[in-house]
């Protein structure tokens, strides 16, 4: 299933794509695409409904973040060895974890704001893991049992805020609109192998990132297992799993986003995003 949220900012409704790629309204089945809907019971209710019996949504409505109100928006840093090296760092021996503010969430095609005083806003195409059932101290071989599905994430980053303003990375990761998620969440049964998903990102039509999740240092199952040793993962939580090489920071010379530029990105089976950069 491909689950999504559609409608104006702050008034999104739950939806599902039918077999013709049309949006069907899910409001009579679940009130929102959130932790409750993404739990095993919630997904079972959605799966039991025939999309053909649900109201067809006309036109091309705005899509919101595929997940509403996650308790946690977690990220993994430097999870592709070639990306680590392009930023001048060695691949980590354990996953680098940081948080992204949930207020950074936005729709997959919403404008992305370049923060005031920013001169190093950067792009990062990533696979997002969406938790479906509570995970605490889970073994690696059971970790994916706790996953509801996967979504495309652009982990937009301000590199100066991230690395030169003191403290942790969260400062450079949490500006409003720095977390486009979607266009939809794909339930895990539709993904044959989460460690074989092609990723790509273009800036103004020029390819900047090309990668595949098979080259992740720490795979999806290990990440869910690992993170669950430090905190309880809850239904609806999002884990952005790291980006392949090709970010602006790694270019020679480093190149960053400016207002008016257009970023497009995608992942096999997970859809595509398009964002116009605007000044905050």
mmCIF file with all atom_site columns, C-alpha atoms in Angstrom, residues 9-153:
data_model
loop_
_atom_site.group_PDB
_atom_site.id
_atom_site.type_symbol
_atom_site.label_atom_id
_atom_site.label_alt_id
_atom_site.label_comp_id
_atom_site.label_asym_id
_atom_site.label_entity_id
_atom_site.label_seq_id
_atom_site.pdbx_PDB_ins_code
_atom_site.Cartn_x
_atom_site.Cartn_y
_atom_site.Cartn_z
_atom_site.occupancy
_atom_site.B_iso_or_equiv
_atom_site.pdbx_formal_charge
_atom_site.auth_seq_id
_atom_site.auth_comp_id
_atom_site.auth_asym_id
_atom_site.auth_atom_id
_atom_site.pdbx_PDB_model_num
ATOM 1   C CA . UNK A 1 9   ? -1.010  22.849  5.201   1.00 0.00 ? 9   UNK A CA 1
ATOM 2   C CA . UNK A 1 10  ? -2.521  22.032  8.575   1.00 0.00 ? 10  UNK A CA 1
ATOM 3   C CA . UNK A 1 11  ? -5.664  20.498  7.066   1.00 0.00 ? 11  UNK A CA 1
ATOM 4   C CA . UNK A 1 12  ? -4.296  17.347  5.468   1.00 0.00 ? 12  UNK A CA 1
ATOM 5   C CA . UNK A 1 13  ? -6.453  14.246  5.130   1.00 0.00 ? 13  UNK A CA 1
ATOM 6   C CA . UNK A 1 14  ? -5.366  10.599  4.974   1.00 0.00 ? 14  UNK A CA 1
ATOM 7   C CA . UNK A 1 15  ? -5.261  8.962   1.571   1.00 0.00 ? 15  UNK A CA 1
ATOM 8   C CA . UNK A 1 16  ? -4.191  5.858   -0.302  1.00 0.00 ? 16  UNK A CA 1
ATOM 9   C CA . UNK A 1 17  ? -3.186  5.339   -3.922  1.00 0.00 ? 17  UNK A CA 1
ATOM 10  C CA . UNK A 1 18  ? -5.369  2.929   -5.870  1.00 0.00 ? 18  UNK A CA 1
ATOM 11  C CA . UNK A 1 19  ? -4.053  0.568   -8.547  1.00 0.00 ? 19  UNK A CA 1
ATOM 12  C CA . UNK A 1 20  ? -4.368  3.344   -11.142 1.00 0.00 ? 20  UNK A CA 1
ATOM 13  C CA . UNK A 1 21  ? -2.291  5.796   -9.123  1.00 0.00 ? 21  UNK A CA 1
ATOM 14  C CA . UNK A 1 22  ? -5.294  7.876   -8.046  1.00 0.00 ? 22  UNK A CA 1
ATOM 15  C CA . UNK A 1 23  ? -5.772  9.205   -4.529  1.00 0.00 ? 23  UNK A CA 1
ATOM 16  C CA . UNK A 1 24  ? -8.617  7.716   -2.516  1.00 0.00 ? 24  UNK A CA 1
ATOM 17  C CA . UNK A 1 25  ? -9.768  9.305   0.734   1.00 0.00 ? 25  UNK A CA 1
ATOM 18  C CA . UNK A 1 26  ? -9.136  7.187   3.842   1.00 0.00 ? 26  UNK A CA 1
ATOM 19  C CA . UNK A 1 27  ? -10.960 9.376   6.356   1.00 0.00 ? 27  UNK A CA 1
ATOM 20  C CA . UNK A 1 28  ? -13.695 6.784   6.968   1.00 0.00 ? 28  UNK A CA 1
ATOM 21  C CA . UNK A 1 29  ? -11.059 4.173   7.855   1.00 0.00 ? 29  UNK A CA 1
ATOM 22  C CA . UNK A 1 30  ? -8.449  6.159   9.827   1.00 0.00 ? 30  UNK A CA 1
ATOM 23  C CA . UNK A 1 31  ? -8.480  9.815   10.864  1.00 0.00 ? 31  UNK A CA 1
ATOM 24  C CA . UNK A 1 32  ? -4.802  10.404  10.082  1.00 0.00 ? 32  UNK A CA 1
ATOM 25  C CA . UNK A 1 33  ? -1.632  8.715   8.828   1.00 0.00 ? 33  UNK A CA 1
ATOM 26  C CA . UNK A 1 34  ? 0.018   8.645   12.225  1.00 0.00 ? 34  UNK A CA 1
ATOM 27  C CA . UNK A 1 35  ? 1.305   6.144   14.740  1.00 0.00 ? 35  UNK A CA 1
ATOM 28  C CA . UNK A 1 36  ? -2.125  4.636   15.338  1.00 0.00 ? 36  UNK A CA 1
ATOM 29  C CA . UNK A 1 37  ? -2.761  4.098   11.624  1.00 0.00 ? 37  UNK A CA 1
ATOM 30  C CA . UNK A 1 38  ? 0.710   2.656   11.115  1.00 0.00 ? 38  UNK A CA 1
ATOM 31  C CA . UNK A 1 39  ? 0.404   0.140   13.956  1.00 0.00 ? 39  UNK A CA 1
ATOM 32  C CA . UNK A 1 40  ? -0.315  -3.470  12.967  1.00 0.00 ? 40  UNK A CA 1
ATOM 33  C CA . UNK A 1 41  ? -4.008  -2.991  13.825  1.00 0.00 ? 41  UNK A CA 1
ATOM 34  C CA . UNK A 1 42  ? -4.230  0.267   11.892  1.00 0.00 ? 42  UNK A CA 1
ATOM 35  C CA . UNK A 1 43  ? -2.561  -1.165  8.806   1.00 0.00 ? 43  UNK A CA 1
ATOM 36  C CA . UNK A 1 44  ? -4.855  -4.196  8.980   1.00 0.00 ? 44  UNK A CA 1
ATOM 37  C CA . UNK A 1 45  ? -7.935  -1.919  8.956   1.00 0.00 ? 45  UNK A CA 1
ATOM 38  C CA . UNK A 1 46  ? -6.593  -0.040  5.949   1.00 0.00 ? 46  UNK A CA 1
ATOM 39  C CA . UNK A 1 47  ? -5.665  -3.243  4.106   1.00 0.00 ? 47  UNK A CA 1
ATOM 40  C CA . UNK A 1 48  ? -9.167  -4.643  4.660   1.00 0.00 ? 48  UNK A CA 1
ATOM 41  C CA . UNK A 1 49  ? -10.726 -1.715  2.794   1.00 0.00 ? 49  UNK A CA 1
ATOM 42  C CA . UNK A 1 50  ? -11.191 -1.894  -0.973  1.00 0.00 ? 50  UNK A CA 1
ATOM 43  C CA . UNK A 1 51  ? -9.778  1.344   -2.433  1.00 0.00 ? 51  UNK A CA 1
ATOM 44  C CA . UNK A 1 52  ? -12.421 1.189   -5.153  1.00 0.00 ? 52  UNK A CA 1
ATOM 45  C CA . UNK A 1 53  ? -15.058 1.730   -2.458  1.00 0.00 ? 53  UNK A CA 1
ATOM 46  C CA . UNK A 1 54  ? -13.353 4.828   -1.075  1.00 0.00 ? 54  UNK A CA 1
ATOM 47  C CA . UNK A 1 55  ? -14.066 8.372   -2.330  1.00 0.00 ? 55  UNK A CA 1
ATOM 48  C CA . UNK A 1 56  ? -11.929 9.417   -5.290  1.00 0.00 ? 56  UNK A CA 1
ATOM 49  C CA . UNK A 1 57  ? -9.992  12.645  -4.724  1.00 0.00 ? 57  UNK A CA 1
ATOM 50  C CA . UNK A 1 58  ? -10.168 14.875  -7.782  1.00 0.00 ? 58  UNK A CA 1
ATOM 51  C CA . UNK A 1 59  ? -7.545  17.186  -9.204  1.00 0.00 ? 59  UNK A CA 1
ATOM 52  C CA . UNK A 1 60  ? -3.939  17.323  -8.063  1.00 0.00 ? 60  UNK A CA 1
ATOM 53  C CA . UNK A 1 61  ? -4.024  18.300  -4.409  1.00 0.00 ? 61  UNK A CA 1
ATOM 54  C CA . UNK A 1 62  ? -0.959  19.313  -2.451  1.00 0.00 ? 62  UNK A CA 1
ATOM 55  C CA . UNK A 1 63  ? 0.691   16.405  -0.644  1.00 0.00 ? 63  UNK A CA 1
ATOM 56  C CA . UNK A 1 64  ? 1.757   16.857  2.951   1.00 0.00 ? 64  UNK A CA 1
ATOM 57  C CA . UNK A 1 65  ? 4.406   14.962  4.858   1.00 0.00 ? 65  UNK A CA 1
ATOM 58  C CA . UNK A 1 66  ? 3.514   11.298  4.416   1.00 0.00 ? 66  UNK A CA 1
ATOM 59  C CA . UNK A 1 67  ? 3.605   10.847  8.198   1.00 0.00 ? 67  UNK A CA 1
ATOM 60  C CA . UNK A 1 68  ? 1.792   13.102  10.655  1.00 0.00 ? 68  UNK A CA 1
ATOM 61  C CA . UNK A 1 69  ? 3.150   14.036  14.070  1.00 0.00 ? 69  UNK A CA 1
ATOM 62  C CA . UNK A 1 70  ? 5.940   11.483  14.572  1.00 0.00 ? 70  UNK A CA 1
ATOM 63  C CA . UNK A 1 71  ? 7.177   11.429  18.138  1.00 0.00 ? 71  UNK A CA 1
ATOM 64  C CA . UNK A 1 72  ? 10.746  11.262  16.845  1.00 0.00 ? 72  UNK A CA 1
ATOM 65  C CA . UNK A 1 73  ? 12.488  12.247  13.607  1.00 0.00 ? 73  UNK A CA 1
ATOM 66  C CA . UNK A 1 74  ? 15.833  10.456  13.882  1.00 0.00 ? 74  UNK A CA 1
ATOM 67  C CA . UNK A 1 75  ? 18.722  10.652  11.455  1.00 0.00 ? 75  UNK A CA 1
ATOM 68  C CA . UNK A 1 76  ? 21.872  8.651   10.840  1.00 0.00 ? 76  UNK A CA 1
ATOM 69  C CA . UNK A 1 77  ? 25.022  10.523  9.846   1.00 0.00 ? 77  UNK A CA 1
ATOM 70  C CA . UNK A 1 78  ? 27.802  9.414   7.515   1.00 0.00 ? 78  UNK A CA 1
ATOM 71  C CA . UNK A 1 79  ? 26.158  6.060   6.761   1.00 0.00 ? 79  UNK A CA 1
ATOM 72  C CA . UNK A 1 80  ? 27.734  5.683   3.311   1.00 0.00 ? 80  UNK A CA 1
ATOM 73  C CA . UNK A 1 81  ? 31.532  5.357   3.402   1.00 0.00 ? 81  UNK A CA 1
ATOM 74  C CA . UNK A 1 82  ? 32.081  7.375   0.212   1.00 0.00 ? 82  UNK A CA 1
ATOM 75  C CA . UNK A 1 83  ? 29.879  10.175  1.577   1.00 0.00 ? 83  UNK A CA 1
ATOM 76  C CA . UNK A 1 84  ? 31.850  10.184  4.831   1.00 0.00 ? 84  UNK A CA 1
ATOM 77  C CA . UNK A 1 85  ? 35.098  10.548  2.924   1.00 0.00 ? 85  UNK A CA 1
ATOM 78  C CA . UNK A 1 86  ? 33.792  13.329  0.668   1.00 0.00 ? 86  UNK A CA 1
ATOM 79  C CA . UNK A 1 87  ? 33.093  15.357  3.828   1.00 0.00 ? 87  UNK A CA 1
ATOM 80  C CA . UNK A 1 88  ? 36.617  14.710  5.122   1.00 0.00 ? 88  UNK A CA 1
ATOM 81  C CA . UNK A 1 89  ? 35.648  12.149  7.758   1.00 0.00 ? 89  UNK A CA 1
ATOM 82  C CA . UNK A 1 90  ? 36.347  8.467   8.266   1.00 0.00 ? 90  UNK A CA 1
ATOM 83  C CA . UNK A 1 91  ? 33.436  6.024   8.143   1.00 0.00 ? 91  UNK A CA 1
ATOM 84  C CA . UNK A 1 92  ? 32.065  5.597   11.673  1.00 0.00 ? 92  UNK A CA 1
ATOM 85  C CA . UNK A 1 93  ? 32.491  2.421   13.711  1.00 0.00 ? 93  UNK A CA 1
ATOM 86  C CA . UNK A 1 94  ? 28.996  2.832   15.169  1.00 0.00 ? 94  UNK A CA 1
ATOM 87  C CA . UNK A 1 95  ? 25.985  4.705   13.759  1.00 0.00 ? 95  UNK A CA 1
ATOM 88  C CA . UNK A 1 96  ? 26.070  8.457   14.316  1.00 0.00 ? 96  UNK A CA 1
ATOM 89  C CA . UNK A 1 97  ? 22.639  9.476   15.570  1.00 0.00 ? 97  UNK A CA 1
ATOM 90  C CA . UNK A 1 98  ? 21.070  12.914  15.733  1.00 0.00 ? 98  UNK A CA 1
ATOM 91  C CA . UNK A 1 99  ? 17.591  14.368  15.882  1.00 0.00 ? 99  UNK A CA 1
ATOM 92  C CA . UNK A 1 100 ? 15.812  16.557  13.374  1.00 0.00 ? 100 UNK A CA 1
ATOM 93  C CA . UNK A 1 101 ? 13.025  18.720  14.795  1.00 0.00 ? 101 UNK A CA 1
ATOM 94  C CA . UNK A 1 102 ? 9.580   17.437  13.886  1.00 0.00 ? 102 UNK A CA 1
ATOM 95  C CA . UNK A 1 103 ? 8.653   21.040  12.998  1.00 0.00 ? 103 UNK A CA 1
ATOM 96  C CA . UNK A 1 104 ? 10.998  20.624  10.002  1.00 0.00 ? 104 UNK A CA 1
ATOM 97  C CA . UNK A 1 105 ? 8.530   18.193  8.402   1.00 0.00 ? 105 UNK A CA 1
ATOM 98  C CA . UNK A 1 106 ? 6.886   19.352  5.189   1.00 0.00 ? 106 UNK A CA 1
ATOM 99  C CA . UNK A 1 107 ? 5.343   18.005  2.028   1.00 0.00 ? 107 UNK A CA 1
ATOM 100 C CA . UNK A 1 108 ? 7.462   16.416  -0.705  1.00 0.00 ? 108 UNK A CA 1
ATOM 101 C CA . UNK A 1 109 ? 6.834   19.241  -3.165  1.00 0.00 ? 109 UNK A CA 1
ATOM 102 C CA . UNK A 1 110 ? 6.635   22.186  -0.766  1.00 0.00 ? 110 UNK A CA 1
ATOM 103 C CA . UNK A 1 111 ? 9.046   25.090  -1.105  1.00 0.00 ? 111 UNK A CA 1
ATOM 104 C CA . UNK A 1 112 ? 12.160  24.706  1.056   1.00 0.00 ? 112 UNK A CA 1
ATOM 105 C CA . UNK A 1 113 ? 13.319  27.755  2.975   1.00 0.00 ? 113 UNK A CA 1
ATOM 106 C CA . UNK A 1 114 ? 16.933  28.862  3.005   1.00 0.00 ? 114 UNK A CA 1
ATOM 107 C CA . UNK A 1 115 ? 17.438  30.174  6.558   1.00 0.00 ? 115 UNK A CA 1
ATOM 108 C CA . UNK A 1 116 ? 18.301  33.793  7.211   1.00 0.00 ? 116 UNK A CA 1
ATOM 109 C CA . UNK A 1 117 ? 22.113  34.229  7.363   1.00 0.00 ? 117 UNK A CA 1
ATOM 110 C CA . UNK A 1 118 ? 22.537  30.843  5.647   1.00 0.00 ? 118 UNK A CA 1
ATOM 111 C CA . UNK A 1 119 ? 25.206  30.411  2.994   1.00 0.00 ? 119 UNK A CA 1
ATOM 112 C CA . UNK A 1 120 ? 25.629  26.624  3.108   1.00 0.00 ? 120 UNK A CA 1
ATOM 113 C CA . UNK A 1 121 ? 22.208  25.012  2.628   1.00 0.00 ? 121 UNK A CA 1
ATOM 114 C CA . UNK A 1 122 ? 22.741  21.523  1.223   1.00 0.00 ? 122 UNK A CA 1
ATOM 115 C CA . UNK A 1 123 ? 20.762  18.542  -0.085  1.00 0.00 ? 123 UNK A CA 1
ATOM 116 C CA . UNK A 1 124 ? 20.698  14.868  1.024   1.00 0.00 ? 124 UNK A CA 1
ATOM 117 C CA . UNK A 1 125 ? 18.501  12.193  -0.559  1.00 0.00 ? 125 UNK A CA 1
ATOM 118 C CA . UNK A 1 126 ? 17.771  9.409   1.925   1.00 0.00 ? 126 UNK A CA 1
ATOM 119 C CA . UNK A 1 127 ? 15.736  6.292   2.614   1.00 0.00 ? 127 UNK A CA 1
ATOM 120 C CA . UNK A 1 128 ? 13.385  6.818   5.551   1.00 0.00 ? 128 UNK A CA 1
ATOM 121 C CA . UNK A 1 129 ? 12.304  3.950   7.801   1.00 0.00 ? 129 UNK A CA 1
ATOM 122 C CA . UNK A 1 130 ? 8.853   4.337   9.387   1.00 0.00 ? 130 UNK A CA 1
ATOM 123 C CA . UNK A 1 131 ? 8.251   2.421   12.606  1.00 0.00 ? 131 UNK A CA 1
ATOM 124 C CA . UNK A 1 132 ? 5.012   0.431   12.933  1.00 0.00 ? 132 UNK A CA 1
ATOM 125 C CA . UNK A 1 133 ? 5.227   -1.219  16.338  1.00 0.00 ? 133 UNK A CA 1
ATOM 126 C CA . UNK A 1 134 ? 7.042   -0.413  19.557  1.00 0.00 ? 134 UNK A CA 1
ATOM 127 C CA . UNK A 1 135 ? 10.700  -1.453  19.440  1.00 0.00 ? 135 UNK A CA 1
ATOM 128 C CA . UNK A 1 136 ? 12.825  -1.728  22.581  1.00 0.00 ? 136 UNK A CA 1
ATOM 129 C CA . UNK A 1 137 ? 15.956  -3.884  22.750  1.00 0.00 ? 137 UNK A CA 1
ATOM 130 C CA . UNK A 1 138 ? 14.932  -5.750  19.604  1.00 0.00 ? 138 UNK A CA 1
ATOM 131 C CA . UNK A 1 139 ? 17.302  -8.329  18.074  1.00 0.00 ? 139 UNK A CA 1
ATOM 132 C CA . UNK A 1 140 ? 18.555  -7.488  14.604  1.00 0.00 ? 140 UNK A CA 1
ATOM 133 C CA . UNK A 1 141 ? 16.867  -10.526 13.061  1.00 0.00 ? 141 UNK A CA 1
ATOM 134 C CA . UNK A 1 142 ? 13.494  -9.274  14.353  1.00 0.00 ? 142 UNK A CA 1
ATOM 135 C CA . UNK A 1 143 ? 14.018  -5.586  13.738  1.00 0.00 ? 143 UNK A CA 1
ATOM 136 C CA . UNK A 1 144 ? 12.161  -5.282  10.442  1.00 0.00 ? 144 UNK A CA 1
ATOM 137 C CA . UNK A 1 145 ? 9.099   -6.856  12.083  1.00 0.00 ? 145 UNK A CA 1
ATOM 138 C CA . UNK A 1 146 ? 8.718   -3.465  13.790  1.00 0.00 ? 146 UNK A CA 1
ATOM 139 C CA . UNK A 1 147 ? 8.761   -1.489  10.524  1.00 0.00 ? 147 UNK A CA 1
ATOM 140 C CA . UNK A 1 148 ? 5.552   -0.249  8.888   1.00 0.00 ? 148 UNK A CA 1
ATOM 141 C CA . UNK A 1 149 ? 7.192   0.886   5.680   1.00 0.00 ? 149 UNK A CA 1
ATOM 142 C CA . UNK A 1 150 ? 9.564   3.241   3.946   1.00 0.00 ? 150 UNK A CA 1
ATOM 143 C CA . UNK A 1 151 ? 9.513   6.778   2.558   1.00 0.00 ? 151 UNK A CA 1
ATOM 144 C CA . UNK A 1 152 ? 11.717  9.142   0.623   1.00 0.00 ? 152 UNK A CA 1
ATOM 145 C CA . UNK A 1 153 ? 13.384  11.883  2.717   1.00 0.00 ? 153 UNK A CA 1
#
